[in-house]
XYZ file of C-alpha atoms in Angstrom:
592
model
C 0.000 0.000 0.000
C 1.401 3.511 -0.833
C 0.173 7.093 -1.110
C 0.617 8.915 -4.479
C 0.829 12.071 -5.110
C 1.242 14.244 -8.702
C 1.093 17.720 -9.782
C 0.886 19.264 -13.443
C 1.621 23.486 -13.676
C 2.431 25.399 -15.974
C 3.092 28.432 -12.823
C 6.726 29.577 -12.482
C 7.133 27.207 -9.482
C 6.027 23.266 -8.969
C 3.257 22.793 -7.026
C 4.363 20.485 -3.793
C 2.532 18.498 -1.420
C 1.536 20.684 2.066
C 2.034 19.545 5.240
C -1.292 18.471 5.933
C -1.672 15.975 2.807
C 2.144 15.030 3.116
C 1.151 13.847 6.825
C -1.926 11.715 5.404
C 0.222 10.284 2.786
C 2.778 8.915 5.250
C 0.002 7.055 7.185
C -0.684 5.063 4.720
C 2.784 4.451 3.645
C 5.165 4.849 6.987
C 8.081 3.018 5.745
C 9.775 5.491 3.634
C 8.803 8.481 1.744
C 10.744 9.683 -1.190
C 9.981 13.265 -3.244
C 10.912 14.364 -6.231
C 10.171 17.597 -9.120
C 9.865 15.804 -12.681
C 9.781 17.405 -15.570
C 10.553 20.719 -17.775
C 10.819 21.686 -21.237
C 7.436 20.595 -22.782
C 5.047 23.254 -24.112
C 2.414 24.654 -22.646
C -0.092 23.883 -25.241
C -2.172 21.561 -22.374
C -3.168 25.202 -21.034
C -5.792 28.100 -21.732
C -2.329 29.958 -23.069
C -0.462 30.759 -25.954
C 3.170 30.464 -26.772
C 5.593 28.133 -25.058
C 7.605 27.369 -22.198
C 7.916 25.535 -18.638
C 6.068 22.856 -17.180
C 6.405 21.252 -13.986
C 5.785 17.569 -13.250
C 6.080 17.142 -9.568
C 6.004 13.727 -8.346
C 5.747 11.825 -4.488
C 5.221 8.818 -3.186
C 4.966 7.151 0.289
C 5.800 3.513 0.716
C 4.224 0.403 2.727
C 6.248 -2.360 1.432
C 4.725 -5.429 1.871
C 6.485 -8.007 -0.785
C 10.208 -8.535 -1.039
C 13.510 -8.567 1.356
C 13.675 -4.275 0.933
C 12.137 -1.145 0.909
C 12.064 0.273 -2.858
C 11.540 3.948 -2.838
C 9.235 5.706 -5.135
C 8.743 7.327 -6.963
C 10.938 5.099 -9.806
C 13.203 7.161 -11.913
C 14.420 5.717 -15.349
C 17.069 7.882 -14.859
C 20.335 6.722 -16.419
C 18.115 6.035 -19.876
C 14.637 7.126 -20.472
C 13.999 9.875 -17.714
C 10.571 8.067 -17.296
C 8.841 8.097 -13.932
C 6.363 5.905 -12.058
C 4.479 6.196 -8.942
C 2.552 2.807 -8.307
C 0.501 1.482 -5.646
C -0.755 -2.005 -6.081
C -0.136 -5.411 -5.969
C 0.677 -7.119 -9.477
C -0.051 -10.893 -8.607
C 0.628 -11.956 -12.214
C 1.852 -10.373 -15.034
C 0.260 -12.083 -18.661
C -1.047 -14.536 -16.478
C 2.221 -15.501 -14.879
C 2.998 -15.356 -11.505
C 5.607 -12.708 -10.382
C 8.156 -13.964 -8.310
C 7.966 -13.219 -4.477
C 10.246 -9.795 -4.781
C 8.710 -5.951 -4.807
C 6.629 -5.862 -7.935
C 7.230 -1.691 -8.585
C 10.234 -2.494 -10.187
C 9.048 -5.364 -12.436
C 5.699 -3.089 -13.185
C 7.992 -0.228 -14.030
C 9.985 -2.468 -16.219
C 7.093 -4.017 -17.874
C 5.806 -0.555 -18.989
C 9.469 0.431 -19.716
C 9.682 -2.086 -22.573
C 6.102 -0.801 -23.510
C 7.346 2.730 -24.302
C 10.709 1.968 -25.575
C 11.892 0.857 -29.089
C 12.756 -2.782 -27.182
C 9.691 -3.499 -28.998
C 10.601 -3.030 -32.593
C 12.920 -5.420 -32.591
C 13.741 -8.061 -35.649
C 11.963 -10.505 -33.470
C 8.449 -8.054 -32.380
C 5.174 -8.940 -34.338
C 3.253 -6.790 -32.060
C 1.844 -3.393 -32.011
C 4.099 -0.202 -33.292
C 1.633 2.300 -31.451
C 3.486 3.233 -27.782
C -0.020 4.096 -26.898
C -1.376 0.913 -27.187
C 1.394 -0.655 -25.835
C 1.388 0.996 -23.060
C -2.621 0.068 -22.977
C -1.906 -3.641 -23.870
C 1.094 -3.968 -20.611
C -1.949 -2.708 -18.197
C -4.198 -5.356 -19.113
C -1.698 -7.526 -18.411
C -1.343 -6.996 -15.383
C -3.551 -9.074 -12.614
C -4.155 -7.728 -9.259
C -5.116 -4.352 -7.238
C -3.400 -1.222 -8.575
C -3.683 2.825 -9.086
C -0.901 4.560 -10.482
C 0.927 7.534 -12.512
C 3.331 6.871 -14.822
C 5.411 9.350 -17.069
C 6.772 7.969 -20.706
C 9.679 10.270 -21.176
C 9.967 8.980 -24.265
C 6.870 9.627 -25.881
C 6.246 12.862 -23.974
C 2.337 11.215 -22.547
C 1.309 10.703 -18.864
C -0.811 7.707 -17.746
C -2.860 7.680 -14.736
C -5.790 5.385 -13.206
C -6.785 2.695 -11.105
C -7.661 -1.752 -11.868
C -10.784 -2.545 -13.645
C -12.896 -3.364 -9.900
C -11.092 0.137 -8.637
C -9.608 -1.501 -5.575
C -7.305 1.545 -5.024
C -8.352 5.041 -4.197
C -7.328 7.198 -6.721
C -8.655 10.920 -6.908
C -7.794 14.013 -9.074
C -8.847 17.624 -9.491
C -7.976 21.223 -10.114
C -7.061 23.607 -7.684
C -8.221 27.513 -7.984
C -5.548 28.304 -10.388
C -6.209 25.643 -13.005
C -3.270 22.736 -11.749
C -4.072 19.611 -12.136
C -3.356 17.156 -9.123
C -3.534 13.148 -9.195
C -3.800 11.709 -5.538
C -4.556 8.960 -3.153
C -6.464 11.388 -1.328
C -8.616 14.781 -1.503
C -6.667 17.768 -0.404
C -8.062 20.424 2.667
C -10.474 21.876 0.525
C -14.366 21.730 -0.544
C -15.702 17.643 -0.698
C -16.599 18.554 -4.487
C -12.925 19.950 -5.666
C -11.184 15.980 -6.459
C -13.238 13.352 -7.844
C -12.663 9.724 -8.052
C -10.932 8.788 -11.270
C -12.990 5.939 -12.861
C -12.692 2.683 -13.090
C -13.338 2.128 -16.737
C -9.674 2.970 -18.030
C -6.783 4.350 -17.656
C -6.451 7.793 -18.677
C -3.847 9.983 -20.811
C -2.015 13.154 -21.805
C -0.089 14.155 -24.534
C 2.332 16.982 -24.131
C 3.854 18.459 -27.179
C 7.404 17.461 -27.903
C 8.937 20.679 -27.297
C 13.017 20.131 -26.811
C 13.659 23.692 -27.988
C 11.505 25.666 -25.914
C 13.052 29.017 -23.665
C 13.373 26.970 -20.350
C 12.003 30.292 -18.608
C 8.142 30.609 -19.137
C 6.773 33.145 -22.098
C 5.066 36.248 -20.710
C 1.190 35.004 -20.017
C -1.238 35.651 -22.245
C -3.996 34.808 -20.218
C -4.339 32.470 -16.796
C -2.423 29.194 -16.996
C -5.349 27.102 -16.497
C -5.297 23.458 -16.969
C -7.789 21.946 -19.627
C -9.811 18.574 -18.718
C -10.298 18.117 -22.302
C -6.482 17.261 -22.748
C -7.225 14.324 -20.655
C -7.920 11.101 -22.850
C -10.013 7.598 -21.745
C -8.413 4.474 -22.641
C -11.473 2.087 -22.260
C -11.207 -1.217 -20.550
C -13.634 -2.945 -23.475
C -14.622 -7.227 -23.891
C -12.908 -6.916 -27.360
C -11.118 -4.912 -29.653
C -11.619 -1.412 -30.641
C -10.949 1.056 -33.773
C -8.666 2.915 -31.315
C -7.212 2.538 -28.039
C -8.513 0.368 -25.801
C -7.680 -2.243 -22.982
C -8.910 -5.813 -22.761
C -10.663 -6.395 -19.436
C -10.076 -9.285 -17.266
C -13.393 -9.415 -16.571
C -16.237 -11.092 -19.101
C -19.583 -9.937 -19.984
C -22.237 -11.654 -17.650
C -23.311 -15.044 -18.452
C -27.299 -13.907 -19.108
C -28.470 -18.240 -19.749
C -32.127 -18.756 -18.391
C -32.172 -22.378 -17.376
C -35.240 -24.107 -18.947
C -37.036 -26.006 -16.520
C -36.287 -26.421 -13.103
C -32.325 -26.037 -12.476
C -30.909 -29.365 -10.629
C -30.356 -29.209 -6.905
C -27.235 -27.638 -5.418
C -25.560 -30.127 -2.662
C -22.317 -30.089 -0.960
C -21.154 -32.256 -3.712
C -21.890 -30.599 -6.968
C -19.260 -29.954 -8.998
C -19.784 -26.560 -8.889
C -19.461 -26.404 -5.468
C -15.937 -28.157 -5.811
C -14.832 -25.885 -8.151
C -15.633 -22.855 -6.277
C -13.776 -24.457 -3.167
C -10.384 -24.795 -5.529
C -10.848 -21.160 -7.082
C -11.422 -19.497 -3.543
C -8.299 -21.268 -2.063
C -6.182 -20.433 -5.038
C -7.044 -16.659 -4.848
C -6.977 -16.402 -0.644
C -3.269 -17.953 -1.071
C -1.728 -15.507 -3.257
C -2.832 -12.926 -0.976
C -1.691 -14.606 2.739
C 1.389 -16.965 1.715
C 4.311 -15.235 2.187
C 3.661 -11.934 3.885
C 6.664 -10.140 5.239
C 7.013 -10.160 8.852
C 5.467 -7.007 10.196
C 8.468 -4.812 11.456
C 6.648 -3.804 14.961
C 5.628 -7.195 15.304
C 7.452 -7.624 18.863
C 7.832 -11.226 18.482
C 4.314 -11.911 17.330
C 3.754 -14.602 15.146
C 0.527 -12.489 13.664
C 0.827 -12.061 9.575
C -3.027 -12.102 8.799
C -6.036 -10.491 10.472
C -9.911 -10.852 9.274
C -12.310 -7.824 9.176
C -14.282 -10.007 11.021
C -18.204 -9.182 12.039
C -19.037 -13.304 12.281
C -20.902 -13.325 8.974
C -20.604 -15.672 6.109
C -18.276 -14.279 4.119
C -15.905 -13.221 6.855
C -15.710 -16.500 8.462
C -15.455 -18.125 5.338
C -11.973 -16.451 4.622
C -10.898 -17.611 8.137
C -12.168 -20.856 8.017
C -9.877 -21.635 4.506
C -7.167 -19.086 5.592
C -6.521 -21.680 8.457
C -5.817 -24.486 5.652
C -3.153 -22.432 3.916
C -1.200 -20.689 6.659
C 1.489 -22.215 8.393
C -0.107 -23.927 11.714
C 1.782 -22.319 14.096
C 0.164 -18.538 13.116
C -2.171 -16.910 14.947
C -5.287 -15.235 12.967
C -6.524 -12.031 14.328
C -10.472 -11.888 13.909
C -11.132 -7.498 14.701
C -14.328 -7.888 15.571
C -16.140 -3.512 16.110
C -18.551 -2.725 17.655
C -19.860 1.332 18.884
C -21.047 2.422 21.623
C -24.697 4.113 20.093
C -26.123 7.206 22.309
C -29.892 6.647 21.011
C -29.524 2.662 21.456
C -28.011 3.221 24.781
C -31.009 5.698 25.714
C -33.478 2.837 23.934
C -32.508 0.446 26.578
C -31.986 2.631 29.228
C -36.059 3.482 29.245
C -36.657 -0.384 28.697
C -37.102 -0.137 25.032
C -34.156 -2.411 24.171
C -31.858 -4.653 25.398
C -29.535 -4.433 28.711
C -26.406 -5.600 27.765
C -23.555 -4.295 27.262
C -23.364 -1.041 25.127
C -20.714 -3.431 22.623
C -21.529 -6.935 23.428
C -25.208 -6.611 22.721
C -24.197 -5.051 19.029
C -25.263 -7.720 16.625
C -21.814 -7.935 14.859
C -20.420 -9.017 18.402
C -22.728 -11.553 19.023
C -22.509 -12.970 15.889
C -18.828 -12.483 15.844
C -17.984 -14.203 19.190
C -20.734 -17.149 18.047
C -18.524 -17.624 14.779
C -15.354 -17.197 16.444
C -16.791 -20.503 18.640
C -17.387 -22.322 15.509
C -13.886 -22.012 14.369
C -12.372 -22.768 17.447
C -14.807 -25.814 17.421
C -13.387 -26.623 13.671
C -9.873 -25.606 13.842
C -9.011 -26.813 17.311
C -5.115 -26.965 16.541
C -5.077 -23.185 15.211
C -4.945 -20.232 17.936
C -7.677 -17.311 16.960
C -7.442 -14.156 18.541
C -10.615 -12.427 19.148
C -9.885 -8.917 19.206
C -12.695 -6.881 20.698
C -12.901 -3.575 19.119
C -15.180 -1.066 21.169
C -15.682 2.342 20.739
C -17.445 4.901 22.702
C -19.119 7.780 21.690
C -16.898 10.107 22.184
C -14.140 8.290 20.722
C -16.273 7.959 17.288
C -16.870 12.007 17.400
C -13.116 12.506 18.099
C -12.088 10.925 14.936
C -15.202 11.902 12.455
C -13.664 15.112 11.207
C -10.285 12.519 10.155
C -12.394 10.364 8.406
C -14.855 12.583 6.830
C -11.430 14.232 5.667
C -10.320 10.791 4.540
C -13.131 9.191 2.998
C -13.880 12.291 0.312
C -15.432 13.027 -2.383
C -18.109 10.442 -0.991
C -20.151 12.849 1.608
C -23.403 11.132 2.798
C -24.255 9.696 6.095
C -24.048 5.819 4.614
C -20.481 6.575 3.722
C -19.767 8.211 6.989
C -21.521 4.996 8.593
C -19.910 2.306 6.820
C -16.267 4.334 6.628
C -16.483 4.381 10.601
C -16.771 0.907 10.980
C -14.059 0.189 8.237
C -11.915 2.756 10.111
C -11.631 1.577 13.644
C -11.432 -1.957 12.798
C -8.591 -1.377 10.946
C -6.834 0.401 14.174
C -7.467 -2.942 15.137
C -6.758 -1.911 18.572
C -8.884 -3.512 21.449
C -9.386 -6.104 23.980
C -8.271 -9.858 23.078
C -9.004 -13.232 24.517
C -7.041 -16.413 22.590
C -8.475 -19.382 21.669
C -5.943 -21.495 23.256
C -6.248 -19.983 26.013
C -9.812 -19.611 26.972
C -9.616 -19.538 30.833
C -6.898 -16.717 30.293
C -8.324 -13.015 31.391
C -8.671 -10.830 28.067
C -5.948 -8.388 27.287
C -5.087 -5.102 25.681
C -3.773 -5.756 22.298
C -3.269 -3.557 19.543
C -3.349 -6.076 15.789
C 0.447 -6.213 14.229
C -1.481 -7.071 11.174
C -0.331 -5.137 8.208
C -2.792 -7.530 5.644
C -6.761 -7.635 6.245
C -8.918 -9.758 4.908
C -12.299 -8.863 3.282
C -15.444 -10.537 2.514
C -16.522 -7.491 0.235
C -17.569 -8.248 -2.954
C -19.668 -11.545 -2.139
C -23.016 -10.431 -1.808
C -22.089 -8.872 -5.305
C -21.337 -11.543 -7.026
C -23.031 -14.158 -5.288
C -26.772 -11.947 -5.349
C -26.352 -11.840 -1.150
C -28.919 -8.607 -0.968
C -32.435 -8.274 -0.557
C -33.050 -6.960 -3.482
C -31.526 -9.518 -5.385
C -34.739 -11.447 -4.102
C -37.151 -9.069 -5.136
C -35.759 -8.602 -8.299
C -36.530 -12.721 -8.762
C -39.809 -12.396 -7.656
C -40.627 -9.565 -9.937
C -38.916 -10.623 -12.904
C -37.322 -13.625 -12.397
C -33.902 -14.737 -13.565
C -33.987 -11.918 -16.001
C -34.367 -9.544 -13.226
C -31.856 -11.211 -10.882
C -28.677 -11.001 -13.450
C -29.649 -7.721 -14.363
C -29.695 -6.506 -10.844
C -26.121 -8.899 -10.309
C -24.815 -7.399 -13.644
C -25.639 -3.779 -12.262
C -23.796 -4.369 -8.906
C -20.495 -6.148 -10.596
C -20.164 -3.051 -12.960
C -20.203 -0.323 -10.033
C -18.266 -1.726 -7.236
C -15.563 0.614 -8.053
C -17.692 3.409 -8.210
C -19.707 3.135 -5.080
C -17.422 0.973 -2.277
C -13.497 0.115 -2.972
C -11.899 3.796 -3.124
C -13.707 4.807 0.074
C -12.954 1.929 1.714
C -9.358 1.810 0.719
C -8.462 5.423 1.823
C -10.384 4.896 5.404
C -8.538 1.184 6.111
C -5.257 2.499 4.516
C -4.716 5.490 7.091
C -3.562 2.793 9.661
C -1.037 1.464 7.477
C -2.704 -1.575 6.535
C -3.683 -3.259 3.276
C -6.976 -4.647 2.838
C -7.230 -7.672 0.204
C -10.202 -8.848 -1.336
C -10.128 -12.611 -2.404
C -13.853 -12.408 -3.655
C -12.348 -9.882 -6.167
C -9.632 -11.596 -8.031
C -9.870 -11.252 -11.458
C -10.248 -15.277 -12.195
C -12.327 -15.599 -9.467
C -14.667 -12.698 -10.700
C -14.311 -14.018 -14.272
C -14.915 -17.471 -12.823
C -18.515 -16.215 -11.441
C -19.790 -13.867 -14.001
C -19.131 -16.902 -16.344
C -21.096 -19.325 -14.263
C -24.618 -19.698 -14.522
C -26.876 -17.329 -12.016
C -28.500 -20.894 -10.614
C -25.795 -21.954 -9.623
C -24.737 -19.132 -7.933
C -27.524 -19.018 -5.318
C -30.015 -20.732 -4.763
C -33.263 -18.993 -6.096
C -35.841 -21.118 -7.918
C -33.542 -24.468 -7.116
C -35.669 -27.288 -5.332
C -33.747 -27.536 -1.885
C -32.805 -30.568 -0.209
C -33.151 -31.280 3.786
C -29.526 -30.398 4.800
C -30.582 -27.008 3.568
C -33.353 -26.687 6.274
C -32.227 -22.855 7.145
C -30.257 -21.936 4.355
C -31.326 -18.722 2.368
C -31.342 -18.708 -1.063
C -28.878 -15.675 -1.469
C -25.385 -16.848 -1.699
C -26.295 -20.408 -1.400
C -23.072 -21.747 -3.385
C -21.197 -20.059 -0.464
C -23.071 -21.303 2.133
C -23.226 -24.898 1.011
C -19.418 -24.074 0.635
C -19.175 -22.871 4.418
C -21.789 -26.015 5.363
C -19.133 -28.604 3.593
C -16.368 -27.393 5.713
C -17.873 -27.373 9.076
C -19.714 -24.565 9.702
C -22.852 -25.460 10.048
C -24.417 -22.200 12.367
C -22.193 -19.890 9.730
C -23.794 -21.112 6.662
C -27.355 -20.116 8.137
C -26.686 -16.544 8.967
C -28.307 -13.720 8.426
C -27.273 -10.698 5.973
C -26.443 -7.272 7.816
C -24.940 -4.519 6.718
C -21.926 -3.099 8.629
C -23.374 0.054 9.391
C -26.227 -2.038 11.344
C -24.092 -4.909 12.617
C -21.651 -2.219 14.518
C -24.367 0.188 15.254
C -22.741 2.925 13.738
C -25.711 4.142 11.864
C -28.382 7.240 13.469
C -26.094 7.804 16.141
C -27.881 11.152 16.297
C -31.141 11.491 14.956
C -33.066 8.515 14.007
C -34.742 10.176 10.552
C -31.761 10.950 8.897
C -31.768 8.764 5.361
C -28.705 7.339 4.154
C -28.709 9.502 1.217
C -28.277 12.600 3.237
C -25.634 14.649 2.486
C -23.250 15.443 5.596
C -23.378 18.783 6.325
């Protein structure tokens, strides 16, 4: 995980990161920070001006290196050959479906694109494409895993920018009062609506104009040096080819069959089931094997903790998590839960329950009842229950930080949801072992630098309500449309906000529902056998809801049996970090 930063001005001095944004960066990335001014000498024909002269590419990056025996410091400079520069941020699992070698993969990224932009490819040998554009277009689609980045060709005088097809990195830009153009991991100090999330549905270009001879002072202005958005160019991820530029996406269009008849039952030994099992594991292990040691572990032998509310997907991660990982690692399960003023009033006046402020949350009580399943299951491993409460006045204390953090998105579901996401990735609480049950629980603060997520699931797996209603209104038609809808905009609407919340801890969420083969995998697989609406059931599913069926059967098969019945709840419920305040306030609200 790292924090990016870039500026574009034409002004008589490069614009640098302030204090305030340079601090936010480093929380993401605290291992090393390196800064650097780019570039000079191209014209200045990207701006409302005439005539030529300076422009200043300023570049910096912070680092959380999680892959390889060093530290690599960004940004990457080509500088002994091309002068080309890349900021990256991202985990490149495979490169043209290969896997990369356990070693930092910003150097074999910034290779990879190297090659793209240089004349390496016009060799005797090189059938391929002449264009450096598409090049450069065909190396990204290569490339398999998380990313956001900003890359400089030097050699072709064009700037790339943008984020993975799914948008698993945050990734913002915008233009400050004077017209400059800044690319970063996060918003800067000002209004929610100045930096925007760059899209998920390319990567995006400019061209400068190849301007070696220009005065390197700047021309007298003929106007205000103002940056123009309409320099910027889309480079579409697309199924197949286009006239023009264009990427080829990882991920297929969505398999739209309608069974006839009544689809055959789904058991705990179909083959789809089996295959979904293999897929899963494969995708979970490339993101937990190997993980460097932590560097403030103290000793710990914790790698790998679970954003853990006891759910179905959650556990699910755990529960297959504990077949890959060496058996002598602990798993950290951060289980959050808030302390709610109008709750806490509720049951005060006898309207509600009177337990404790956290335990009576329904995230904790399903969390502690899964984290008794798996102990139940995977007697030999130790799970750590970590116990995440916050009061009140601990949640107000932070809200400006992650209002801050989790911008552009500004409504009181995003401040719900990025709360929760927020101080369970602190992952600082009170922990009880599973080895050690009779042992009094302890203050513990996670060493954890990976997390584990179940997002994406209910996705691709039609785990919402809604995906119900659309069957009964329209049937299957109306259930892959709605699936469709929610595949195409989880970069849009979840993974940016989420990443720039969980990220300020300096700690690196993965998502093994969202692997490209896995997601490729699913869209390609028939809706009924995804879950289990309109499939006859059979009486070992006595309890089992149709949403996400294929993954409960899956968590049924391997033991756990209360798991695979649960409930869907969203976070914002589970936690209690919803209506704090005022119990009419929609979800739609803008914050104020």
């Amino acid at each position: 995980m790292c924090g990016i930063f870039f500026s574009l001005t034409a002004a008589e001095n490069p614009v640098l990161l302030d204090r305030d944004l340079r601090y936010l960066l480093t929380k993401r990335g605290p291992d090393e920070g390196s800064y650097s001014i780019g570039v000079r000498g191209a014209g200045l024909n990207l701006f409302n001006h005439e005539g030529n002269g300076r422009m200043w590419l300023s570049f910096a990056s912070t680092v959380l290196s999680m892959r390889g025996d060093d530290v690599v410091r960004q940004p990457l400079t080509d500088s002994g050959r091309t002068g080309s520069i890349l900021a990256w941020n991202g985990d490149a699992w495979k490169i043209d479906g290969q896997p990369i070698p356990e070693k930092n993969d910003t150097e074999i990224v910034f290779n990879h694109l190297l090659q793209a932009t240089t004349q390496d490819y016009l060799a005797e040998d090189y059938t391929g494409v002449s264009n450096p554009v598409q090049r450069v277009a065909d190396a990204i689609s290569k490339i398999t895993g998380p990313f956001a980045f900003v890359f400089y060709d030097a050699v072709n005088f064009r700037l790339y920018f943008g984020r993975d097809c799914l948008g698993r990195r945050s990734l913002l830009w915008g233009l400050d009062a004077a017209g400059n153009l800044t690319i970063c991991s996060l918003s800067d100090a000002s209004s929610p609506s100045s930096f925007q999330e760059v899209e998920a549905d390319g990567i995006y270009m400019i061209e400068f104009q190849d301007d070696q001879s220009a005065d390197p002072e700047p021309a007298p202005a003929a106007g205000p040096l103002c940056f123009d958005v309409k320099n910027i160019q889309r480079i579409p991820w697309s199924h197949e080819a286009l006239p023009k530029y264009h990427m080829i996406s990882p991920i297929p269009p969505m398999n739209k069959a309608i069974p006839e008849g009544t689809p055959s039952q789904l058991t705990v030994t179909s083959s789809v089931l089996r295959e979904l099992e293999d897929r899963l594991r494969q995708s979970l292990a490339l993101r937990i094997q190997n993980v460097r040691e932590p560097p403030l572990a103290g000793g710990s032998n914790v790698k790998i903790a679970v954003l853990f509310s006891g759910g179905l997907d959650c556990t699910l991660l755990a529960r297959l998590a504990h077949d890959i990982l060496p058996p002598g690692e602990t798993i950290d399960l951060l289980n959050v839960a808030f302390e709610n003023p109008r709750v806490v009033a509720a049951a005060a006046k006898g309207l509600g329950q009177r337990s404790s402020a956290y335990e009576g949350c329904p995230d904790r009580i399903t969390g502690r009842a899964a984290f008794a399943e798996l102990q139940r299951v995977c007697p030999s491993r130790n799970w750590r229950f970590v116990a995440v409460d916050i009061p009140y006045v601990v949640t107000i204390t932070h809200r400006d930080t992650i209002k801050r953090l989790m911008r552009p998105h500004n409504t009181e579901m995003d401040l719900s949801i990025a709360c929760a996401l927020y101080f369970a990735a602190r992952g600082q609480g009170t922990a009880i072992d599973s080895q050690r049950p009779d042992a009094r629980p302890f203050q513990y603060k996670t060493p954890a630098r990976v997390l584990l997520s179940g997002l994406g699931a209910d996705e691709l797996f039609a785990g919402y309500s809604r995906h119900g209603i659309a069957f009964s209104r329209n049937g299957y038609r109306g259930l892959i449309n709605e699936i469709e809808l929610d595949v195409s905009r989880l970069g849009k609407r979840n993974l940016g906000r989420d990443n720039r919340v969980i990220a300020h801890w300096g700690r690196e969420a993965r998502f093994p529902y969202l692997d490209e083969d896995f997601v490729a995998w699913v869209v390609r697989t028939p809706v009924w056998e995804k879950c289990g609406f309109g499939v006859p059931g059979a009486p070992i599913d006595a309890g089992i809801d149709s949403e996400k069926k294929t993954l409960r059967l899956l968590a049924l098969k391997l033991g756990l049996e209360n798991v695979s019945r649960e409930k869907k709840r969203a976070i914002q419920f589970g936690s209690r970090t919803a209506k704090m305040e005022k119990g009419k306030t929609k979800g739609t609200d803008a914050l104020d």
